[in-house]
Short mmCIF file of C-alpha atoms in Angstrom, two decimals:
data_model
loop_
_atom_site.label_atom_id
_atom_site.label_comp_id
_atom_site.label_asym_id
_atom_site.label_seq_id
_atom_site.Cartn_x
_atom_site.Cartn_y
_atom_site.Cartn_z
CA MET A 1 28.54 150.82 164.72
CA THR A 2 30.96 153.34 166.03
CA PRO A 3 33.28 155.35 163.61
CA LEU A 4 36.23 153.62 165.38
CA HIS A 5 34.86 150.19 164.54
CA ARG A 6 34.09 151.19 161.04
CA ASN A 7 37.72 152.41 160.62
CA ARG A 8 39.19 149.05 161.88
CA MET A 9 37.02 146.98 159.44
CA LYS A 10 38.29 148.99 156.50
CA ARG A 11 41.95 148.55 157.46
CA GLY A 12 41.35 144.79 157.86
CA ALA A 13 39.80 144.53 154.42
CA LEU A 14 42.75 146.49 152.89
CA ARG A 15 45.23 144.19 154.57
CA ARG A 16 43.40 141.10 153.17
CA LYS A 17 43.44 142.81 149.68
CA ALA A 18 47.08 143.61 149.91
CA ARG A 19 47.76 139.86 151.01
CA ASP A 20 45.85 138.56 148.05
CA ILE A 21 47.67 140.83 145.76
CA SER A 22 51.14 139.81 147.12
CA VAL A 23 49.96 136.19 146.62
CA VAL A 24 49.12 136.92 143.09
CA LEU A 25 52.44 138.63 142.52
CA VAL A 26 54.37 135.80 143.88
CA VAL A 27 52.59 133.28 141.72
CA LEU A 28 53.06 135.50 138.69
CA VAL A 29 56.96 135.90 139.31
CA CYS A 30 57.28 132.05 139.96
CA ALA A 31 55.47 131.41 136.56
CA THR A 32 57.66 133.78 134.86
CA VAL A 33 60.80 132.07 136.37
CA VAL A 34 59.57 128.79 135.36
CA ILE A 35 58.75 129.72 131.85
CA TRP A 36 62.06 131.47 131.45
CA THR A 37 64.01 128.47 132.69
CA TRP A 38 62.12 126.17 130.38
CA ASP A 39 62.96 128.31 127.41
CA THR A 40 66.66 128.68 128.31
CA THR A 41 67.45 125.19 129.72
CA PRO A 42 67.45 121.83 127.72
CA THR A 43 64.55 119.73 128.35
CA SER A 44 66.98 116.99 129.38
CA ALA A 45 67.57 118.96 132.65
CA PHE A 46 64.08 117.83 133.68
CA LEU A 47 64.42 114.28 132.47
CA PRO A 48 65.95 111.07 134.07
CA PRO A 49 69.69 110.47 133.53
CA GLU A 50 70.71 109.63 129.84
CA SER A 51 71.61 106.15 130.93
CA HIS A 52 67.81 105.31 131.42
CA PHE A 53 67.35 105.78 127.70
CA LEU A 54 68.13 103.70 124.43
CA LYS A 55 69.99 106.21 122.20
CA LEU A 56 69.27 105.78 118.51
CA GLU A 57 71.27 107.72 116.08
CA THR A 58 69.64 109.66 113.16
CA GLU A 59 71.29 109.73 109.82
CA GLU A 60 72.40 113.24 110.53
CA GLU A 61 73.84 112.21 113.87
CA VAL A 62 75.73 109.28 112.25
CA LYS A 63 77.39 111.76 109.78
CA LYS A 64 78.62 113.83 112.70
CA VAL A 65 80.34 110.98 114.60
CA PRO A 66 84.18 111.02 113.94
CA THR A 67 85.70 108.05 112.17
CA ALA A 68 88.97 106.69 113.08
CA LEU A 69 90.65 109.26 110.72
CA ASN A 70 90.84 113.14 110.90
CA THR A 71 91.86 115.09 107.90
CA GLU A 72 94.54 117.57 108.32
CA THR A 73 94.35 121.16 107.08
CA LYS A 74 93.62 121.23 103.34
CA ASP A 75 95.71 122.91 100.68
CA SER A 76 94.69 126.51 99.84
CA TYR A 77 95.33 127.54 96.34
CA SER A 78 96.28 130.91 95.12
CA SER A 79 93.79 132.39 92.54
CA ALA A 80 96.58 133.53 90.40
CA THR A 81 98.19 130.06 90.36
CA PRO A 82 95.41 127.79 90.85
CA PHE A 83 97.46 124.56 91.26
CA VAL A 84 100.07 125.95 93.81
CA ASN A 85 99.75 125.66 97.58
CA LYS A 86 100.21 129.11 99.31
CA ALA A 87 102.04 127.53 102.36
CA GLU A 88 105.36 125.96 101.52
CA THR A 89 105.62 122.33 102.34
CA LYS A 90 108.38 120.99 104.50
CA GLU A 91 111.02 119.20 102.42
CA ASP A 92 112.87 116.10 103.47
CA SER A 93 116.43 115.00 102.64
CA THR A 94 117.20 111.45 102.09
CA GLU A 95 119.75 109.54 99.89
CA ASP A 96 118.23 107.57 97.02
CA LYS A 97 119.89 104.26 96.94
CA ASP A 98 117.29 102.56 94.93
CA THR A 99 114.32 103.94 93.19
CA GLU A 100 111.93 101.17 94.01
CA GLU A 101 113.13 99.14 96.95
CA ASP A 102 114.01 101.56 99.66
CA VAL A 103 111.34 103.41 101.71
CA GLU A 104 110.64 106.89 100.62
CA LYS A 105 110.80 109.88 102.84
CA GLN A 106 107.92 111.95 104.20
CA VAL A 107 105.10 113.12 101.78
CA ASP A 108 103.27 116.31 101.49
CA LYS A 109 101.38 116.53 104.86
CA ALA A 110 98.51 118.50 103.48
CA THR A 111 97.19 115.49 101.50
CA VAL A 112 97.24 112.77 104.12
CA SER A 113 94.72 111.99 106.91
CA LYS A 114 96.03 111.64 110.54
CA THR A 115 95.23 108.65 112.62
CA ASN A 116 93.66 109.20 116.00
CA GLN A 117 96.06 106.58 117.71
CA GLY A 118 94.18 104.11 120.04
CA MET A 119 90.79 105.57 119.27
CA ALA A 120 88.56 103.45 117.10
CA HIS A 121 85.04 104.95 117.11
CA GLU A 122 82.13 102.36 116.76
CA VAL A 123 79.08 103.64 114.81
CA LEU A 124 75.78 102.12 114.97
CA GLU A 125 74.33 100.97 111.62
CA ARG A 126 71.16 102.40 110.54
CA GLU A 127 68.11 100.10 110.04
CA PRO A 128 68.07 98.74 106.32
CA ASN A 129 64.58 100.43 105.74
CA TYR A 130 66.13 103.92 106.32
CA ARG A 131 69.15 103.40 104.14
CA LYS A 132 69.40 105.37 101.01
CA THR A 133 70.65 103.72 97.91
CA PRO A 134 73.03 106.22 96.14
CA THR A 135 73.09 106.40 92.34
CA THR A 136 76.79 105.75 92.41
CA CYS A 137 78.68 103.84 95.16
CA ASN A 138 81.10 105.57 97.26
CA TYR A 139 83.48 102.57 97.70
CA ALA A 140 85.82 104.51 99.97
CA LYS A 141 83.15 104.55 102.77
CA GLY A 142 82.80 101.32 104.55
CA LYS A 143 84.57 98.79 106.93
CA TRP A 144 86.89 95.98 107.22
CA VAL A 145 85.43 92.75 108.03
CA VAL A 146 86.91 89.28 108.65
CA ASP A 147 86.39 86.93 105.72
CA ASN A 148 87.78 83.43 106.12
CA HIS A 149 87.45 82.80 102.45
CA ARG A 150 90.49 85.17 102.00
CA PRO A 151 93.01 85.73 100.64
CA LEU A 152 92.39 85.67 97.01
CA TYR A 153 95.69 83.94 96.13
CA SER A 154 98.54 82.40 97.98
CA GLY A 155 101.60 84.58 98.81
CA SER A 156 103.75 81.42 98.83
CA HIS A 157 102.88 80.29 95.28
CA CYS A 158 102.42 83.34 93.17
CA LYS A 159 106.05 83.50 92.42
CA GLN A 160 105.64 84.10 88.73
CA TRP A 161 104.20 87.53 89.19
CA LEU A 162 105.01 88.55 92.92
CA ALA A 163 108.35 89.98 93.90
CA SER A 164 109.91 87.96 96.86
CA MET A 165 110.53 91.32 98.69
CA TRP A 166 106.79 91.83 99.04
CA ALA A 167 105.61 88.24 99.68
CA CYS A 168 105.47 88.19 103.40
CA ARG A 169 104.60 84.45 103.50
CA LEU A 170 108.35 83.94 102.41
CA MET A 171 109.67 86.07 105.27
CA GLN A 172 109.99 85.80 109.07
CA ARG A 173 106.28 86.86 109.68
CA THR A 174 104.26 84.28 111.53
CA ASP A 175 100.76 86.03 111.96
CA PHE A 176 98.72 86.32 108.83
CA ALA A 177 95.28 87.48 110.11
CA PHE A 178 95.84 90.56 107.97
CA GLU A 179 95.31 88.33 104.88
CA ARG A 180 91.66 87.57 106.00
CA LEU A 181 90.16 91.05 105.82
CA ARG A 182 87.70 92.10 103.31
CA TRP A 183 86.45 95.62 102.42
CA GLN A 184 82.80 96.07 102.67
CA PRO A 185 81.33 99.44 101.24
CA LYS A 186 78.77 101.06 103.62
CA ASP A 187 75.67 101.69 101.42
CA CYS A 188 76.26 99.38 98.50
CA SER A 189 77.75 96.05 97.64
CA MET A 190 80.97 95.60 95.76
CA GLU A 191 81.25 93.07 92.94
CA GLU A 192 83.17 90.03 93.94
CA PHE A 193 86.46 89.71 92.03
CA GLU A 194 86.99 86.73 89.76
CA GLY A 195 90.01 86.41 87.32
CA SER A 196 87.59 84.96 84.56
CA LYS A 197 85.24 87.79 84.94
CA PHE A 198 87.98 90.35 84.76
CA LEU A 199 89.46 88.81 81.58
CA LYS A 200 86.14 88.71 79.96
CA ARG A 201 85.22 92.31 80.81
CA MET A 202 88.79 93.33 79.53
CA GLN A 203 88.56 91.19 76.38
CA ASN A 204 90.74 92.83 73.63
CA LYS A 205 91.66 95.52 75.97
CA THR A 206 94.67 96.80 77.90
CA LEU A 207 94.84 97.75 81.65
CA ALA A 208 97.77 100.05 82.45
CA PHE A 209 99.26 100.98 85.78
CA VAL A 210 101.65 104.16 85.63
CA GLY A 211 103.32 105.34 88.84
CA ASP A 212 105.66 104.50 91.60
CA SER A 213 106.51 101.32 93.59
CA LEU A 214 103.10 101.40 95.01
CA GLY A 215 101.73 101.24 91.49
CA ARG A 216 104.07 98.34 90.83
CA GLN A 217 102.62 96.55 93.90
CA GLN A 218 99.18 97.11 92.58
CA PHE A 219 100.05 95.68 89.22
CA GLN A 220 101.65 92.66 90.80
CA SER A 221 98.63 92.05 93.06
CA MET A 222 96.40 92.31 89.87
CA MET A 223 98.43 89.70 88.12
CA CYS A 224 98.17 87.39 91.16
CA MET A 225 94.43 87.85 91.41
CA ILE A 226 93.85 87.25 87.85
CA THR A 227 95.60 83.91 87.92
CA GLY A 228 94.72 83.00 91.41
CA GLY A 229 98.46 82.93 92.14
CA LYS A 230 98.99 79.89 89.89
CA GLU A 231 101.79 79.39 87.24
CA ARG A 232 100.60 80.42 83.75
CA PRO A 233 103.13 79.43 81.13
CA ASP A 234 100.74 80.45 78.42
CA VAL A 235 100.82 84.13 79.42
CA LEU A 236 102.75 86.12 76.95
CA ASP A 237 105.47 88.71 77.64
CA VAL A 238 104.68 91.65 75.38
CA GLY A 239 106.92 94.17 77.08
CA PRO A 240 108.80 95.13 73.86
CA GLU A 241 105.49 96.28 72.36
CA PHE A 242 105.54 99.11 74.94
CA GLY A 243 109.11 99.88 74.89
CA PHE A 244 109.94 97.61 78.03
CA VAL A 245 113.36 96.36 77.45
CA THR A 246 116.29 95.93 79.98
CA PRO A 247 118.83 98.66 79.04
CA GLU A 248 122.51 97.57 78.58
CA GLY A 249 124.09 97.43 82.07
CA GLY A 250 120.53 97.98 83.63
CA GLY A 251 119.00 95.80 86.37
CA ARG A 252 115.48 95.73 85.05
CA PRO A 253 113.25 97.32 82.31
CA ASN A 254 111.16 100.48 83.07
CA GLY A 255 107.98 98.23 82.92
CA TRP A 256 106.43 95.03 82.26
CA ALA A 257 103.54 93.88 80.17
CA TYR A 258 101.72 90.49 79.91
CA ARG A 259 98.94 89.33 77.75
CA PHE A 260 96.34 86.71 78.45
CA PRO A 261 95.90 84.93 75.00
CA GLU A 262 92.46 83.35 75.67
CA THR A 263 90.77 86.99 75.86
CA ASN A 264 93.73 88.96 74.36
CA THR A 265 93.75 90.93 77.53
CA THR A 266 97.01 93.02 78.35
CA VAL A 267 98.03 93.97 81.81
CA LEU A 268 101.15 96.30 82.01
CA TYR A 269 103.00 98.55 84.43
CA HIS A 270 105.15 101.54 83.67
CA TRP A 271 107.59 103.17 86.11
CA SER A 272 106.92 106.85 86.52
CA SER A 273 107.57 107.68 90.16
CA THR A 274 106.67 111.44 89.68
CA LEU A 275 104.04 111.25 86.82
CA CYS A 276 105.72 113.81 84.70
CA ASP A 277 108.28 113.72 81.88
CA ILE A 278 111.82 113.21 82.91
CA GLN A 279 114.65 113.76 80.16
CA PRO A 280 118.46 113.72 80.46
CA LEU A 281 120.07 117.17 79.67
CA ASN A 282 123.11 115.52 78.17
CA ILE A 283 122.46 112.00 76.83
CA SER A 284 126.10 111.36 76.46
CA ASP A 285 127.02 112.07 80.14
CA PRO A 286 125.99 109.21 82.61
CA LEU A 287 126.25 111.68 85.36
CA THR A 288 124.09 114.39 83.52
CA GLU A 289 121.15 116.20 85.29
CA HIS A 290 117.68 115.48 84.16
CA ALA A 291 114.89 117.96 83.30
CA MET A 292 111.83 117.16 85.43
CA HIS A 293 109.04 118.71 83.28
CA LEU A 294 106.33 119.55 85.82
CA ASP A 295 103.90 120.58 82.95
CA ARG A 296 104.36 117.45 80.81
CA PRO A 297 102.80 114.00 81.19
CA PRO A 298 105.24 111.12 80.95
CA ALA A 299 106.44 110.29 77.51
CA PHE A 300 105.09 106.81 77.82
CA LEU A 301 101.44 108.12 77.94
CA ARG A 302 101.98 110.36 75.06
CA GLN A 303 103.26 107.53 73.00
CA TYR A 304 100.94 104.66 74.02
CA LEU A 305 97.88 106.21 75.38
CA HIS A 306 95.92 105.08 72.11
CA LYS A 307 96.69 101.47 73.11
CA ILE A 308 95.37 101.69 76.68
CA ASN A 309 91.64 101.08 77.69
CA ALA A 310 91.92 101.43 81.42
CA LEU A 311 94.50 103.59 83.04
CA VAL A 312 95.49 103.88 86.75
CA MET A 313 97.92 106.64 87.58
CA ASN A 314 99.54 107.49 90.93
CA THR A 315 102.45 109.49 92.44
CA GLY A 316 103.42 110.96 95.83
CA HIS A 317 106.33 109.44 97.90
CA HIS A 318 109.09 110.36 95.55
CA TRP A 319 108.53 114.12 95.86
CA ASN A 320 111.17 114.88 98.51
CA ARG A 321 114.42 116.61 98.28
CA GLY A 322 116.53 113.39 98.79
CA LYS A 323 115.01 111.94 95.63
CA LEU A 324 115.52 115.00 93.52
CA ASN A 325 119.07 115.40 94.57
CA GLY A 326 120.04 111.66 94.32
CA ASN A 327 118.45 111.41 90.82
CA ARG A 328 119.87 114.72 89.77
CA TRP A 329 116.35 115.99 88.80
CA VAL A 330 115.95 119.68 88.04
CA MET A 331 112.38 120.99 87.82
CA HIS A 332 111.55 122.62 84.50
CA LEU A 333 108.54 124.62 83.48
CA ASN A 334 107.69 125.61 79.88
CA GLY A 335 110.84 123.98 78.73
CA VAL A 336 113.31 125.88 81.00
CA PRO A 337 114.48 125.60 84.58
CA ASN A 338 111.67 126.50 86.90
CA ALA A 339 111.79 130.09 88.17
CA ASN A 340 108.37 130.06 90.01
CA LYS A 341 109.35 130.31 93.72
CA LYS A 342 105.95 128.88 94.84
CA LEU A 343 106.65 125.80 92.73
CA ALA A 344 110.14 125.50 94.27
CA ALA A 345 108.17 123.96 97.30
CA LEU A 346 108.07 120.20 96.49
CA GLY A 347 104.50 120.03 97.82
CA ASN A 348 103.42 122.67 95.32
CA ALA A 349 105.27 121.18 92.56
CA LYS A 350 103.69 117.72 93.27
CA ASN A 351 100.07 119.22 93.28
CA PHE A 352 100.81 121.24 90.19
CA THR A 353 102.16 118.05 88.41
CA ILE A 354 99.21 115.94 89.47
CA HIS A 355 96.80 118.65 88.14
CA SER A 356 98.68 118.96 84.98
CA THR A 357 98.88 115.26 84.03
CA VAL A 358 95.22 114.63 85.13
CA GLY A 359 94.28 117.53 83.04
CA TRP A 360 96.11 116.30 79.98
CA VAL A 361 94.73 112.90 80.22
CA SER A 362 91.13 114.25 80.57
CA SER A 363 91.67 116.29 77.37
CA GLN A 364 92.69 113.20 75.47
CA LEU A 365 89.54 111.31 76.44
CA PRO A 366 87.41 112.71 73.58
CA ARG A 367 90.04 111.17 71.14
CA HIS A 368 89.86 107.90 72.93
CA PRO A 369 86.20 107.18 73.83
CA GLY A 370 86.87 103.82 74.89
CA LEU A 371 89.48 104.87 77.54
CA LYS A 372 88.74 104.93 81.28
CA ALA A 373 91.19 106.77 83.30
CA PHE A 374 91.63 106.75 87.13
CA TYR A 375 94.03 108.62 89.47
CA ARG A 376 94.73 106.54 92.54
CA SER A 377 94.96 108.42 95.88
CA LEU A 378 97.92 108.27 98.14
CA SER A 379 98.82 105.03 99.86
CA PRO A 380 99.58 106.08 103.44
CA ARG A 381 102.70 105.28 105.40
CA HIS A 382 102.75 104.43 108.99
CA PHE A 383 106.26 105.24 110.54
CA VAL A 384 106.15 105.81 114.12
CA GLY A 385 109.11 107.28 116.21
CA GLY A 386 111.22 108.17 113.23
CA GLU A 387 111.55 107.78 109.53
CA TRP A 388 112.74 104.68 107.60
CA ASN A 389 116.40 105.47 108.22
CA THR A 390 116.03 107.01 111.84
CA GLY A 391 114.49 104.09 113.57
CA GLY A 392 110.84 104.51 112.50
CA SER A 393 108.74 101.43 113.04
CA CYS A 394 105.33 99.88 112.57
CA ASN A 395 105.26 96.96 114.95
CA ASN A 396 101.42 96.47 115.17
CA THR A 397 100.33 93.10 113.89
CA THR A 398 96.81 93.26 115.11
CA PRO A 399 94.12 94.10 112.40
CA MET A 400 91.61 96.93 113.16
CA SER A 401 93.42 97.98 116.32
CA ILE A 402 93.26 101.67 115.30
CA GLY A 403 89.93 101.48 113.61
CA LYS A 404 87.92 99.44 111.20
CA GLU A 405 85.33 101.91 109.61
CA VAL A 406 85.52 104.95 107.29
CA LEU A 407 82.51 107.38 107.13
CA GLN A 408 83.87 110.42 105.74
CA GLU A 409 82.52 111.65 102.42
CA GLU A 410 85.53 113.44 101.01
CA SER A 411 89.05 111.90 100.34
CA SER A 412 91.68 112.15 102.84
CA ASP A 413 93.98 112.87 99.79
CA TYR A 414 92.73 116.34 99.20
CA SER A 415 95.22 117.02 96.39
CA ALA A 416 93.94 113.97 94.48
CA GLY A 417 90.30 114.75 95.01
CA HIS A 418 90.74 118.42 93.81
CA ALA A 419 92.78 117.22 90.76
CA VAL A 420 90.10 115.17 89.31
CA LYS A 421 87.15 117.44 89.90
CA GLY A 422 85.65 118.90 86.64
CA THR A 423 87.67 116.21 84.72
CA GLY A 424 86.88 112.96 83.08
CA VAL A 425 89.28 111.18 85.21
CA LYS A 426 87.91 109.25 88.15
CA LEU A 427 89.37 109.16 91.65
CA LEU A 428 90.27 105.67 92.82
CA ASP A 429 90.20 106.75 96.66
CA ILE A 430 92.06 104.27 98.70
CA THR A 431 93.71 106.52 101.30
CA ALA A 432 91.42 106.45 104.19
CA LEU A 433 90.60 102.65 103.99
CA SER A 434 94.33 101.92 103.84
CA HIS A 435 95.16 104.33 106.73
CA ILE A 436 93.44 102.06 109.31
CA ARG A 437 95.44 98.95 108.14
CA ASP A 438 98.87 99.81 109.81
CA GLU A 439 99.41 96.05 110.52
CA GLY A 440 99.54 95.25 106.87
CA HIS A 441 103.09 96.65 106.10
CA ILE A 442 106.25 94.66 105.45
CA SER A 443 107.44 96.22 108.71
CA ARG A 444 110.44 94.48 110.27
CA PHE A 445 109.97 91.08 108.52
CA SER A 446 111.93 91.80 105.29
CA LEU A 447 114.87 89.40 104.97
CA SER A 448 116.84 92.08 103.10
CA ALA A 449 116.38 95.02 105.30
CA SER A 450 119.30 96.56 107.23
CA LYS A 451 119.26 96.23 110.96
CA GLY A 452 116.90 98.65 112.51
CA VAL A 453 115.26 99.61 109.16
CA GLN A 454 111.56 98.81 108.72
CA ASP A 455 109.28 99.20 105.71
CA CYS A 456 106.20 100.98 106.74
CA LEU A 457 105.41 102.04 103.29
CA HIS A 458 105.03 99.03 101.10
CA TRP A 459 102.38 96.40 101.81
CA CYS A 460 102.51 92.67 102.46
CA LEU A 461 101.00 90.78 99.42
CA PRO A 462 98.27 89.33 99.68
CA GLY A 463 97.06 92.38 101.43
CA VAL A 464 95.68 95.92 101.20
CA PRO A 465 96.48 96.57 97.41
CA ASP A 466 94.27 93.55 96.54
CA THR A 467 91.34 95.73 97.85
CA TRP A 468 92.41 98.69 95.66
CA ASN A 469 92.05 96.34 92.49
CA GLU A 470 88.70 95.01 93.82
CA ILE A 471 87.40 98.57 93.84
CA LEU A 472 88.98 99.24 90.49
CA PHE A 473 87.36 96.09 89.09
CA ALA A 474 83.98 97.44 90.30
CA MET A 475 84.51 100.78 88.71
CA ILE A 476 85.69 99.57 85.31
#
């Protein structure tokens, strides 16, 4: 073999080795690319389309699914003044013509959840085997379901207890599907309300509602539920025992109290729209200003708390500039006109008062071991396109059209939820479940309303407030 031939063979071998090395390098590069892609790209990129799979939600995923409600920005509290919102709340102006019957102005927006209009999110229920039974039931979580055994009483016949201005069966309304809805908690059952069971449970006891006109609605709802809407001539009017008398020249007393003689059970309501003490500055002057003591509970509670076994408090919709001006209320703190600029904002003043009164009631519980106290969260309003006196409306009459389910853990009324934390007062949380019932208001059907004025604050009865009482009954 000649040297030339040998050199050619060596060069060929080198070319083959170079080609093999190139192939190995290409393979290594490709493998590296595949591995890197696998690490940085979701595996779903290599799977068939999502529509080819049955998607089951885990418990964690269910919690992430939004409900028909979104909570607006929560209040933030100053460390120096724990019950005062840092951001001043917008204040409304409205004339106060009637402290109960006209529709109140806008509330502190920081305490109310906002509805996603037209968006009702459906959520798959978990299999029963995977449900966790909580030690205490969160009655605020659940859904509205149709129940043809409803309502619990007749709105046409409960005239002894139900004001005609709230009895929608006596109005121009012709659709009553809203009466047939029942609230069903998500992870527990709620005890069915029966008047006889309530009276037995409250034997020799007193249930008191203290609050605004929504509290009065809850009181009248309870009276109709206990009696089944039937006439009860045996029920005693014991209003004078609690100072409820019609003042000379007045239209009505500042409360009502009735006693069921068979069980000595008393159910009462006291009007306290702001849940703080209000006193005239000059008792001899009918046009006098009134001191609105933000740091004092209503005088009624200080005087009669020892006679109460179950207490339900509420406030909210009267905290607007129109009400204060119309009633000549002047905010006081520590017995003198308020000089705290933060409390000059009505939203802050309201939050301060709620905390103050709830805290006072909680401090009294050791002295009254048989007392169960509740603070009821805000009842939502549903004005669209304006306020009660500027063309606002709530014309929807279709139940569950904006949602039927509530899954959130915390209350939509942040102020109420924050006020009861660390106290012995329990939260009766009705805000979110009521917010998806925009069809349940009196709306345009009131016979006494002025033209173009709708009531999107108060509820038709029978209706949503009955559910508040069912939850209360389950919690007592």
